């Protein structure tokens, strides 16, 4: 083909079409495994986990793709020094093919590189960085046992689980604490060095009780006991699952499911929530996000009793200890911080007590996080004193947008306005410092523009910096209780499909992208798969111009389609802009999956011919 951008590399197995096909196949096997677990069919459990962990090439392709394309650590090497290199797409693609060929899930894991990163309290957090090959093996195992761990997980656990997030956890707490007769005391729980001190024996025994295959448990055990390389010395490990590994968050949840079940059994309160369906529901007082948790209590005495019981249980059962520094007993009127939010009940005080007995519960952005954000903006401006306006906006806009979209589900309007004001003052000082001899009016005209009554920082093209206060505050819809991610019944699948669309739409900042999402109902037309919340927040959803702009294409919605990033790349690999324009003149919707696949097959058979 004389004038095409399509250049197949290797077997071209990592293109968008094949990745989506692999995801569809793997998802179907995971749903079958979920059913086997629900039916307690041990032979099927063993077969499907074996299929996912050892047999399936689709799982291996996805593992290589996730680790080398989506994972943030793809440019970070382990102890073997192997990593991907920015800007070398062809070499990286060839390296992916090598990784795929060399997958050996049974091999002994390489030593894990230990690094330390600073924490907000000034201390250092230890991270373990496995080699890329070991990360791929971990992702294969995560895929194989996820339906089992998800089936046994508690509805009150939200951290590092598919299709659950921080907003679900905070909304759950709102439901527990906002009513007039709600409990008024909370235990703010934090586990000291959770990932580094979890008992290997407890993890192994839990997986055995869930009927995970013995050979898979053995592989996981070898990964847990992988040596740690610190500077030039290696250390053996007999506890913990190092932060930084792909499998570590899942294994931490496996271990802490025992805490969820313990609180349910010993401190759960029967309610008549499901009275119409028959029987009572035991309400768990715990809400957990990874190793951070909150337990709601009736009184301070009950809170102290539960705290003591939990501390004993964690140490004896899982080998963990509560952090004395971060584990506190708090009255709801004093408020507490959780996942970057401050949760507090405001209202009238009882004449017999200093605490609020009635009032309204407000969830607001945590003050420390606001201060940290404004300091970060000031530091960026101090470190970029001579940068262009465009560069400043390119750095600041994702930070402003990310913080705003995370906090848009709580009471944030005043906070957003305050951050905008502080950011404006910092930008004004940045601009004045660049031109100390110019007048304020000159500086204002050069760097700012009026939007209504506000002066907004602008770039050379006249575009404004993002205004956090313009982000609408909306109510987050919490995940339904009892909905399993991999369940195969039609009602559950429809629920997840709608929820994926709703969550993704809630994270859209751009009006244009929002309209495209609604028009397409959140479905990518190239692969037919949903555009997820992660795709939106990590900018992996792109607006594609059907008639390219270089060929006179407009920015009108009828010329745009919202695609996954990989689907967008694939479209430009298959067709040049000239060919896209030619097909548009023929009124052919070339972006559809069937057309893309057809073009790819033609190109493979006749690589030098015109389509």
Coordinates of C-alpha atoms in Angstrom, one line a residue:
X1 CA 0.0 0.0 0.0
X2 CA 1.7 3.1 -1.3
X3 CA 0.4 5.9 1.0
X4 CA -0.9 4.3 4.2
X5 CA 0.1 4.9 7.8
X6 CA -0.6 1.2 8.6
X7 CA 2.6 -0.7 9.4
X8 CA 2.1 -4.0 11.1
X9 CA 4.7 -4.9 13.7
X10 CA 5.4 -8.5 14.7
X11 CA 2.1 -10.4 14.6
X12 CA 0.2 -7.2 15.3
X13 CA -1.5 -8.8 18.3
X14 CA -1.6 -5.7 20.4
X15 CA -3.8 -3.7 18.1
X16 CA -7.1 -2.3 19.5
X17 CA -9.3 -4.8 17.8
X18 CA -7.5 -7.8 19.2
X19 CA -7.2 -6.3 22.7
X20 CA -10.9 -5.8 22.8
X21 CA -11.6 -9.3 21.5
X22 CA -9.3 -10.7 24.2
X23 CA -11.1 -8.7 26.9
X24 CA -14.4 -10.0 25.8
X25 CA -13.2 -13.6 25.8
X26 CA -11.5 -13.3 29.2
X27 CA -14.6 -11.7 30.7
X28 CA -16.8 -14.6 29.5
X29 CA -14.5 -17.1 31.2
X30 CA -14.5 -15.0 34.4
X31 CA -18.3 -15.0 34.4
X32 CA -18.3 -18.8 34.1
X33 CA -15.8 -19.0 37.0
X34 CA -18.1 -16.7 39.1
X35 CA -21.0 -19.1 38.5
X36 CA -18.8 -22.1 39.5
X37 CA -18.0 -20.4 42.8
X38 CA -21.6 -19.5 43.4
X39 CA -22.7 -23.1 42.7
X40 CA -19.7 -24.5 44.8
X41 CA -18.7 -26.5 41.7
X42 CA -15.1 -27.3 42.7
X43 CA -14.2 -29.1 39.5
X44 CA -15.3 -26.2 37.4
X45 CA -13.5 -23.8 39.7
X46 CA -10.3 -25.7 39.2
X47 CA -10.8 -25.9 35.4
X48 CA -11.6 -22.3 34.8
X49 CA -8.7 -21.0 37.1
X50 CA -6.4 -23.3 35.2
X51 CA -7.7 -22.1 31.9
X52 CA -7.2 -18.4 32.9
X53 CA -3.8 -18.9 34.6
X54 CA -2.1 -21.4 32.3
X55 CA -3.9 -22.1 29.0
X56 CA -5.5 -18.9 27.7
X57 CA -3.4 -16.9 25.3
X58 CA -5.9 -14.0 25.6
X59 CA -5.1 -13.6 29.3
X60 CA -1.4 -13.5 28.5
X61 CA -1.8 -10.9 25.7
X62 CA -3.9 -8.7 28.1
X63 CA -1.4 -9.1 30.9
X64 CA 1.5 -7.9 28.6
X65 CA -0.7 -5.1 27.3
X66 CA -1.8 -3.8 30.7
X67 CA 1.7 -3.9 32.2
X68 CA 3.6 -2.4 29.2
X69 CA 0.9 0.0 28.0
X70 CA -1.5 1.1 30.8
X71 CA 0.6 0.6 34.0
X72 CA 2.3 3.7 35.2
X73 CA 5.5 1.7 36.1
X74 CA 6.1 0.6 32.5
X75 CA 9.1 2.9 32.3
X76 CA 10.5 1.7 35.7
X77 CA 12.9 -1.2 35.6
X78 CA 13.1 -4.0 38.2
X79 CA 16.3 -5.7 39.3
X80 CA 16.9 -7.0 35.7
X81 CA 17.1 -3.4 34.3
X82 CA 14.5 -4.2 31.6
X83 CA 11.9 -1.4 30.9
X84 CA 10.1 0.4 28.1
X85 CA 11.6 3.6 26.8
X86 CA 9.5 6.8 26.1
X87 CA 9.3 7.7 22.4
X88 CA 10.4 4.4 21.0
X89 CA 7.2 2.8 20.0
X90 CA 8.6 0.3 17.5
X91 CA 11.2 -1.0 20.0
X92 CA 8.6 -1.2 22.7
X93 CA 6.2 -3.1 20.5
X94 CA 8.9 -5.6 19.7
X95 CA 9.7 -5.9 23.4
X96 CA 6.0 -6.7 24.1
X97 CA 6.2 -9.6 21.6
X98 CA 9.3 -10.9 23.5
X99 CA 7.6 -10.6 26.8
X100 CA 4.6 -12.6 25.4
X101 CA 6.9 -15.4 24.1
X102 CA 8.8 -15.7 27.3
X103 CA 5.9 -15.9 29.8
X104 CA 6.5 -18.6 32.3
X105 CA 4.2 -18.4 35.2
X106 CA 6.0 -21.2 37.1
X107 CA 9.4 -19.6 37.1
X108 CA 11.0 -18.4 40.3
X109 CA 10.4 -14.7 40.7
X110 CA 13.4 -12.4 40.5
X111 CA 14.4 -10.3 43.5
X112 CA 12.2 -7.2 44.1
X113 CA 13.9 -3.8 44.0
X114 CA 13.2 -1.8 47.2
X115 CA 12.8 2.0 46.9
X116 CA 11.4 4.6 49.3
X117 CA 9.1 7.5 48.6
X118 CA 8.3 10.3 51.0
X119 CA 4.9 10.4 52.8
X120 CA 2.9 13.4 53.8
X121 CA 4.0 13.1 57.5
X122 CA 7.7 13.2 56.6
X123 CA 8.3 9.5 56.9
X124 CA 9.2 7.1 54.0
X125 CA 7.0 4.6 52.4
X126 CA 8.7 1.4 51.2
X127 CA 7.8 0.2 47.7
X128 CA 8.7 -3.0 46.0
X129 CA 9.3 -3.0 42.3
X130 CA 9.2 -6.4 40.6
X131 CA 10.6 -7.0 37.1
X132 CA 8.3 -6.4 34.2
X133 CA 8.2 -10.1 33.5
X134 CA 7.1 -10.8 37.1
X135 CA 4.5 -8.1 36.9
X136 CA 3.0 -9.8 33.8
X137 CA 2.9 -13.1 35.7
X138 CA 1.2 -11.3 38.7
X139 CA -1.4 -9.8 36.4
X140 CA -2.2 -13.2 34.9
X141 CA -2.8 -14.6 38.4
X142 CA -4.9 -11.5 39.4
X143 CA -7.1 -12.2 36.3
X144 CA -7.4 -15.9 37.2
X145 CA -8.5 -15.5 40.8
X146 CA -10.3 -12.2 40.8
X147 CA -13.8 -13.8 40.3
X148 CA -13.1 -15.9 43.4
X149 CA -11.9 -13.1 45.6
X150 CA -14.7 -10.8 44.4
X151 CA -17.3 -13.5 45.3
X152 CA -16.1 -13.7 48.9
X153 CA -15.4 -10.0 49.4
X154 CA -17.6 -7.9 51.6
X155 CA -20.0 -5.2 50.3
X156 CA -18.3 -2.9 52.8
X157 CA -14.9 -3.1 51.2
X158 CA -14.1 -0.6 48.4
X159 CA -10.3 -0.3 47.9
X160 CA -8.5 -1.8 45.0
X161 CA -11.5 -3.7 43.7
X162 CA -13.0 -3.5 40.2
X163 CA -15.8 -0.9 39.6
X164 CA -15.6 0.4 43.2
X165 CA -14.0 3.7 44.3
X166 CA -13.5 6.2 47.1
X167 CA -16.9 7.9 46.3
X168 CA -18.7 4.6 47.0
X169 CA -17.0 4.4 50.4
X170 CA -17.8 8.0 51.4
X171 CA -21.4 7.7 50.2
X172 CA -21.8 4.5 52.3
X173 CA -20.6 6.4 55.3
X174 CA -23.0 9.2 54.5
X175 CA -25.9 6.7 54.6
X176 CA -24.7 5.3 57.9
X177 CA -24.2 8.7 59.7
X178 CA -26.6 11.2 58.1
X179 CA -29.9 10.2 59.6
X180 CA -31.3 11.7 62.7
X181 CA -31.0 8.5 64.7
X182 CA -27.7 7.5 63.3
X183 CA -24.8 6.4 65.5
X184 CA -22.6 9.3 66.6
X185 CA -19.2 7.8 67.4
X186 CA -16.6 6.5 64.9
X187 CA -13.4 4.6 65.1
X188 CA -10.9 6.0 62.6
X189 CA -8.9 2.9 61.9
X190 CA -5.5 2.6 60.3
X191 CA -3.2 -0.4 60.2
X192 CA 0.5 0.1 60.8
X193 CA 2.6 -1.1 57.8
X194 CA -0.2 -3.2 56.5
X195 CA 1.3 -4.3 53.2
X196 CA 4.7 -5.1 54.8
X197 CA 3.4 -7.2 57.8
X198 CA 0.5 -9.3 56.5
X199 CA 0.9 -13.0 57.5
X200 CA 1.7 -15.2 54.5
X201 CA 0.1 -18.1 56.3
X202 CA -3.2 -16.3 56.7
X203 CA -3.3 -15.4 53.0
X204 CA -2.5 -19.0 51.9
X205 CA -5.1 -20.4 54.3
X206 CA -7.8 -18.0 53.1
X207 CA -7.2 -18.9 49.5
X208 CA -7.3 -22.6 50.3
X209 CA -10.7 -22.1 52.1
X210 CA -11.9 -20.4 48.9
X211 CA -11.0 -23.5 46.8
X212 CA -8.2 -21.8 44.8
X213 CA -6.1 -24.4 43.0
X214 CA -3.1 -25.6 45.0
X215 CA -0.6 -25.0 42.2
X216 CA -1.8 -21.4 41.9
X217 CA -1.4 -20.9 45.7
X218 CA 2.1 -22.3 45.4
X219 CA 3.0 -19.7 42.7
X220 CA 1.5 -16.9 44.8
X221 CA 3.5 -18.2 47.8
X222 CA 6.7 -18.0 45.8
X223 CA 5.9 -14.5 44.8
X224 CA 5.2 -13.5 48.4
X225 CA 8.6 -14.9 49.5
X226 CA 10.6 -13.3 46.7
X227 CA 13.8 -11.8 47.9
X228 CA 14.1 -8.0 48.5
X229 CA 17.1 -6.2 46.9
X230 CA 18.1 -3.2 49.0
X231 CA 21.1 -1.4 47.6
X232 CA 23.5 -4.3 46.9
X233 CA 22.2 -6.8 49.4
X234 CA 19.3 -9.2 49.2
X235 CA 17.0 -10.0 52.1
X236 CA 14.6 -12.9 52.5
X237 CA 11.1 -12.2 53.5
X238 CA 8.6 -14.2 55.4
X239 CA 5.8 -11.7 55.8
X240 CA 4.0 -8.9 53.8
X241 CA 3.1 -8.3 50.2
X242 CA 5.2 -5.3 49.0
X243 CA 3.4 -2.2 47.7
X244 CA 4.2 -1.8 44.1
X245 CA 3.3 -5.3 42.9
X246 CA 0.2 -5.8 40.8
X247 CA -1.0 -8.7 42.9
X248 CA -0.4 -7.0 46.3
X249 CA -3.6 -4.9 46.6
X250 CA -5.7 -8.0 45.9
X251 CA -3.8 -10.1 48.4
X252 CA -4.2 -7.4 51.1
X253 CA -7.9 -7.5 50.5
X254 CA -7.9 -11.3 50.7
X255 CA -6.3 -11.0 54.1
X256 CA -8.5 -8.2 55.4
X257 CA -11.7 -9.9 54.3
X258 CA -11.4 -11.6 57.7
X259 CA -11.7 -8.2 59.4
X260 CA -14.8 -7.5 57.4
X261 CA -16.4 -10.8 58.3
X262 CA -15.4 -10.5 62.0
X263 CA -17.1 -7.1 62.3
X264 CA -20.2 -8.4 60.5
X265 CA -20.4 -11.4 62.8
X266 CA -19.6 -9.8 66.2
X267 CA -20.8 -6.1 65.8
X268 CA -23.4 -6.2 63.0
X269 CA -26.8 -4.8 63.8
X270 CA -30.0 -6.6 62.4
X271 CA -32.3 -4.3 60.4
X272 CA -35.6 -4.8 58.6
X273 CA -34.2 -3.2 55.4
X274 CA -35.1 -6.3 53.4
X275 CA -38.3 -7.1 55.2
X276 CA -40.3 -7.3 52.0
X277 CA -38.0 -10.0 50.7
X278 CA -38.2 -11.8 54.0
X279 CA -35.8 -11.9 56.9
X280 CA -33.6 -9.3 58.5
X281 CA -30.3 -7.9 57.1
X282 CA -27.2 -7.7 59.4
X283 CA -25.8 -4.2 58.9
X284 CA -22.0 -4.2 59.1
X285 CA -20.7 -1.1 61.1
X286 CA -17.5 -1.1 59.1
X287 CA -16.6 0.7 55.9
X288 CA -13.1 -0.2 54.6
X289 CA -10.9 1.2 51.8
X290 CA -7.8 -1.0 51.7
X291 CA -6.1 -0.7 55.1
X292 CA -8.1 2.5 56.1
X293 CA -11.4 1.9 57.7
X294 CA -14.2 3.5 59.8
X295 CA -16.5 1.8 62.3
X296 CA -19.6 3.5 63.5
X297 CA -20.6 3.1 67.1
X298 CA -23.4 4.0 69.5
X299 CA -21.2 5.3 72.3
X300 CA -17.6 6.0 73.3
X301 CA -17.6 3.0 75.6
X302 CA -18.7 0.7 72.7
X303 CA -16.1 2.3 70.4
X304 CA -13.3 1.6 73.0
X305 CA -14.5 -2.0 73.4
X306 CA -14.7 -2.6 69.6
X307 CA -11.3 -1.0 69.1
X308 CA -9.7 -3.3 71.7
X309 CA -11.3 -6.4 70.2
X310 CA -10.3 -5.5 66.6
X311 CA -6.7 -4.8 67.7
X312 CA -6.5 -8.3 69.3
X313 CA -8.1 -10.0 66.3
X314 CA -5.8 -8.3 63.7
X315 CA -2.7 -9.3 65.6
X316 CA -3.6 -12.9 66.4
X317 CA -5.3 -13.7 63.1
X318 CA -3.5 -11.6 60.4
X319 CA -0.3 -10.5 62.2
X320 CA -1.2 -6.8 62.0
X321 CA -1.3 -3.9 64.5
X322 CA -3.4 -0.8 64.6
X323 CA -1.5 2.4 64.3
X324 CA -1.7 4.3 67.6
X325 CA -0.9 7.6 65.7
X326 CA -3.8 7.3 63.2
X327 CA -6.4 5.2 65.0
X328 CA -8.7 7.5 66.9
X329 CA -12.2 7.5 68.5
X330 CA -14.1 10.6 67.5
X331 CA -17.6 12.1 67.9
X332 CA -19.2 12.9 64.6
X333 CA -19.7 16.6 65.6
X334 CA -15.9 16.9 65.9
X335 CA -15.5 15.4 62.4
X336 CA -12.9 13.1 60.9
X337 CA -10.9 12.8 57.7
X338 CA -11.3 9.8 55.4
X339 CA -10.0 9.4 51.8
X340 CA -9.3 13.1 51.4
X341 CA -12.7 14.2 52.7
X342 CA -13.8 15.7 56.1
X343 CA -17.0 14.2 57.4
X344 CA -18.7 16.1 60.1
X345 CA -22.2 16.6 61.5
X346 CA -23.3 20.2 62.1
X347 CA -26.3 21.3 64.2
X348 CA -27.6 22.2 67.6
X349 CA -26.0 21.1 70.8
X350 CA -27.8 19.2 73.5
X351 CA -28.2 21.1 76.8
X352 CA -26.8 18.0 78.6
X353 CA -23.8 17.4 76.3
X354 CA -21.2 19.4 74.3
X355 CA -21.9 17.1 71.4
X356 CA -24.5 17.6 68.6
X357 CA -27.5 15.4 68.9
X358 CA -29.3 16.7 65.8
X359 CA -28.0 18.3 62.7
X360 CA -26.9 17.8 59.1
X361 CA -24.0 15.7 57.9
X362 CA -21.6 17.4 55.5
X363 CA -18.8 15.8 53.6
X364 CA -16.3 18.4 52.4
X365 CA -12.8 18.4 51.0
X366 CA -10.1 17.8 53.6
X367 CA -8.4 21.1 54.6
X368 CA -4.9 19.6 54.5
X369 CA -5.5 18.4 50.9
X370 CA -6.6 21.9 49.9
X371 CA -3.5 23.4 51.5
X372 CA -1.3 20.8 49.7
X373 CA -2.9 21.6 46.4
X374 CA -2.4 25.4 46.7
X375 CA 1.2 24.9 47.7
X376 CA 1.8 22.6 44.8
X377 CA 0.4 25.3 42.4
X378 CA 2.7 27.9 44.0
X379 CA 5.7 25.5 43.7
X380 CA 5.0 24.8 40.0
X381 CA 4.9 28.6 39.3
X382 CA 8.1 29.2 41.3
X383 CA 9.8 26.4 39.3
X384 CA 8.6 27.7 35.9
X385 CA 9.3 31.4 36.2
X386 CA 10.3 31.8 32.5
X387 CA 7.8 29.3 31.0
X388 CA 5.2 30.3 28.4
X389 CA 1.6 30.7 29.4
X390 CA 0.8 27.6 27.3
X391 CA 3.2 25.5 29.3
X392 CA 1.9 26.7 32.6
X393 CA -1.7 25.8 31.6
X394 CA -0.6 22.4 30.3
X395 CA 0.9 21.7 33.7
X396 CA -1.8 23.2 35.9
X397 CA -5.0 22.3 34.0
X398 CA -4.8 18.5 34.7
X399 CA -4.1 19.1 38.4
X400 CA -7.0 21.5 38.7
X401 CA -9.4 19.3 36.8
X402 CA -8.3 16.1 38.6
X403 CA -8.9 17.6 42.1
X404 CA -12.2 19.2 41.0
X405 CA -13.6 16.0 39.5
X406 CA -12.6 14.0 42.5
X407 CA -14.4 16.4 44.9
X408 CA -17.4 17.3 42.8
X409 CA -19.6 14.8 44.6
X410 CA -19.3 16.5 48.0
X411 CA -20.0 20.0 49.5
X412 CA -17.2 21.7 47.5
X413 CA -18.4 24.9 46.0
X414 CA -16.8 27.3 48.5
X415 CA -13.6 25.3 48.5
X416 CA -13.4 25.4 44.7
X417 CA -13.9 29.2 44.8
X418 CA -11.2 29.6 47.5
X419 CA -8.8 27.5 45.4
X420 CA -9.5 29.5 42.3
X421 CA -8.9 32.7 44.3
X422 CA -5.5 31.4 45.7
X423 CA -4.5 30.1 42.3
X424 CA -5.3 33.5 40.7
X425 CA -3.2 35.3 43.3
X426 CA -0.3 33.0 42.5
X427 CA -0.6 33.5 38.8
X428 CA -0.8 37.3 39.2
X429 CA 2.4 37.2 41.2
X430 CA 4.0 35.0 38.6
X431 CA 3.1 37.4 35.9
X432 CA 4.2 40.5 37.8
X433 CA 7.6 38.9 38.6
X434 CA 8.2 38.5 34.8
X435 CA 7.6 42.2 34.1
X436 CA 8.7 44.2 37.2
X437 CA 8.8 47.5 35.2
X438 CA 5.4 47.1 33.5
X439 CA 2.2 48.6 34.8
X440 CA -0.5 46.4 36.3
X441 CA -2.9 47.3 33.4
X442 CA -0.3 46.1 30.9
X443 CA 0.3 42.8 32.7
X444 CA -3.5 42.3 33.1
X445 CA -4.0 42.7 29.3
X446 CA -1.2 40.4 28.4
X447 CA -1.9 37.5 30.7
X448 CA -5.5 37.8 31.7
X449 CA -8.9 38.0 29.9
X450 CA -12.4 38.9 31.2
X451 CA -15.0 36.2 31.5
X452 CA -18.1 37.8 32.9
X453 CA -17.0 39.6 36.0
X454 CA -13.8 37.5 36.4
X455 CA -10.3 38.0 35.1
X456 CA -9.0 34.6 34.0
X457 CA -5.4 33.7 33.2
X458 CA -5.0 33.0 29.5
X459 CA -2.4 31.5 27.1
X460 CA -1.0 32.9 23.9
X461 CA -4.0 31.5 21.9
X462 CA -6.5 33.3 24.2
X463 CA -7.7 30.1 26.0
X464 CA -8.5 30.4 29.7
X465 CA -7.1 28.3 32.5
X466 CA -9.7 25.9 34.0
X467 CA -12.0 27.4 36.6
X468 CA -12.6 24.9 39.3
X469 CA -15.7 26.7 40.5
X470 CA -17.4 26.1 37.2
X471 CA -17.4 22.3 37.8
X472 CA -21.0 21.4 38.8
X473 CA -21.6 19.6 42.1
X474 CA -23.5 16.4 41.7
X475 CA -24.7 13.6 43.9
X476 CA -22.8 10.3 43.6
X477 CA -24.9 7.1 43.2
X478 CA -23.5 4.4 45.4
X479 CA -23.0 0.9 44.1
X480 CA -25.9 -1.5 44.9
X481 CA -25.3 -4.0 47.7
X482 CA -24.8 -7.6 46.5
X483 CA -24.0 -6.8 42.9
X484 CA -21.1 -9.1 41.8
X485 CA -18.9 -7.8 39.1
X486 CA -18.6 -11.1 37.2
X487 CA -22.1 -12.4 37.7
X488 CA -23.7 -13.5 34.4
X489 CA -27.4 -12.9 34.8
X490 CA -29.0 -10.3 32.5
X491 CA -30.1 -8.0 35.3
X492 CA -26.6 -7.7 36.8
X493 CA -24.9 -7.2 33.4
X494 CA -27.4 -4.5 32.5
X495 CA -26.8 -2.8 35.9
X496 CA -23.0 -2.8 35.4
X497 CA -23.3 -1.5 31.8
X498 CA -25.5 1.4 32.9
X499 CA -23.2 2.1 35.9
X500 CA -20.1 2.2 33.8
X501 CA -21.8 4.7 31.5
X502 CA -23.1 6.8 34.4
X503 CA -19.7 6.9 36.3
X504 CA -17.8 7.7 33.1
X505 CA -20.2 10.5 32.2
X506 CA -19.9 11.9 35.7
X507 CA -16.1 12.3 35.2
X508 CA -16.4 14.2 31.9
X509 CA -15.3 17.8 32.2
X510 CA -15.5 18.9 28.5
X511 CA -19.0 19.8 27.2
X512 CA -18.1 18.4 23.8
X513 CA -17.0 15.0 25.2
X514 CA -20.1 14.9 27.4
X515 CA -22.4 15.4 24.4
X516 CA -20.5 12.6 22.5
X517 CA -20.8 10.3 25.5
X518 CA -24.6 10.9 25.6
X519 CA -25.0 10.5 21.9
X520 CA -23.1 7.2 21.8
X521 CA -24.4 6.0 25.2
X522 CA -20.8 5.5 26.3
X523 CA -20.0 2.9 23.7
X524 CA -17.0 3.1 21.4
X525 CA -18.2 2.5 17.8
X526 CA -14.9 0.9 16.7
X527 CA -14.8 -2.0 19.3
X528 CA -18.4 -1.9 20.7
X529 CA -17.1 -1.8 24.2
X530 CA -18.0 0.8 27.0
X531 CA -15.9 3.9 27.5
X532 CA -15.1 3.6 31.2
X533 CA -14.5 6.1 34.1
X534 CA -10.7 5.2 33.8
X535 CA -10.7 6.0 30.1
X536 CA -12.2 9.4 30.8
X537 CA -10.0 10.4 33.9
X538 CA -6.8 9.1 32.3
X539 CA -7.6 10.7 29.0
X540 CA -7.8 7.4 27.1
X541 CA -11.0 8.5 25.4
X542 CA -10.3 10.6 22.2
X543 CA -12.5 12.6 19.9
X544 CA -11.8 11.4 16.4
X545 CA -12.5 13.6 13.4
X546 CA -14.3 11.5 10.7
X547 CA -13.2 14.1 8.1
X548 CA -9.7 15.1 9.3
X549 CA -9.2 18.7 10.1
X550 CA -6.3 18.9 7.6
X551 CA -8.9 18.0 4.9
X552 CA -11.4 20.6 5.9
X553 CA -13.1 18.6 8.7
X554 CA -15.1 20.7 11.3
X555 CA -15.4 20.6 15.1
X556 CA -19.2 20.0 14.8
X557 CA -20.4 17.0 16.7
X558 CA -21.6 15.3 13.5
X559 CA -18.0 15.1 12.4
X560 CA -16.8 13.6 15.7
X561 CA -16.8 10.2 17.3
X562 CA -15.6 9.3 20.8
X563 CA -13.2 6.4 20.7
X564 CA -10.9 4.5 23.0
X565 CA -7.3 5.7 22.7
X566 CA -6.2 2.4 21.2
X567 CA -9.1 2.4 18.8
X568 CA -8.2 5.9 17.7
X569 CA -4.6 4.9 17.1
X570 CA -5.8 1.8 15.2
X571 CA -8.0 3.9 12.9
X572 CA -5.0 6.1 11.9
X573 CA -2.8 3.0 11.5
X574 CA -5.3 1.4 9.0
X575 CA -6.2 4.5 7.0
X576 CA -4.3 7.7 6.1
X577 CA -6.1 11.0 6.3
X578 CA -6.4 11.1 2.5
X579 CA -8.2 7.7 2.6
X580 CA -10.5 8.9 5.5
X581 CA -11.5 11.9 3.4
X582 CA -12.1 9.6 0.4
X583 CA -14.4 7.3 2.3
X584 CA -16.3 10.2 3.8
X585 CA -17.0 11.5 0.3
X586 CA -18.5 8.0 -0.4
X587 CA -20.5 8.4 2.9
X588 CA -18.9 5.2 4.3
X589 CA -18.7 5.0 8.1
X590 CA -15.2 3.6 8.1
X591 CA -14.9 3.9 11.9
X592 CA -17.2 1.0 12.6
X593 CA -15.7 -2.2 13.9
X594 CA -16.7 -4.3 10.9
X595 CA -15.1 -1.8 8.5
X596 CA -11.9 -1.5 10.5
X597 CA -11.5 -5.3 10.6
X598 CA -12.2 -5.6 6.9
X599 CA -9.6 -3.0 6.1
X600 CA -7.0 -4.7 8.3
X601 CA -7.6 -8.1 6.6
X602 CA -7.2 -6.5 3.1
X603 CA -4.0 -4.8 4.2
X604 CA -2.5 -8.0 5.5
X605 CA -3.3 -9.9 2.3
X606 CA -2.3 -7.0 -0.1
X607 CA 0.1 -4.7 1.9
X608 CA 1.2 -2.8 -1.2
X609 CA -2.2 -2.2 -2.7
X610 CA -4.8 0.6 -2.3
X611 CA -7.9 -0.1 -0.2

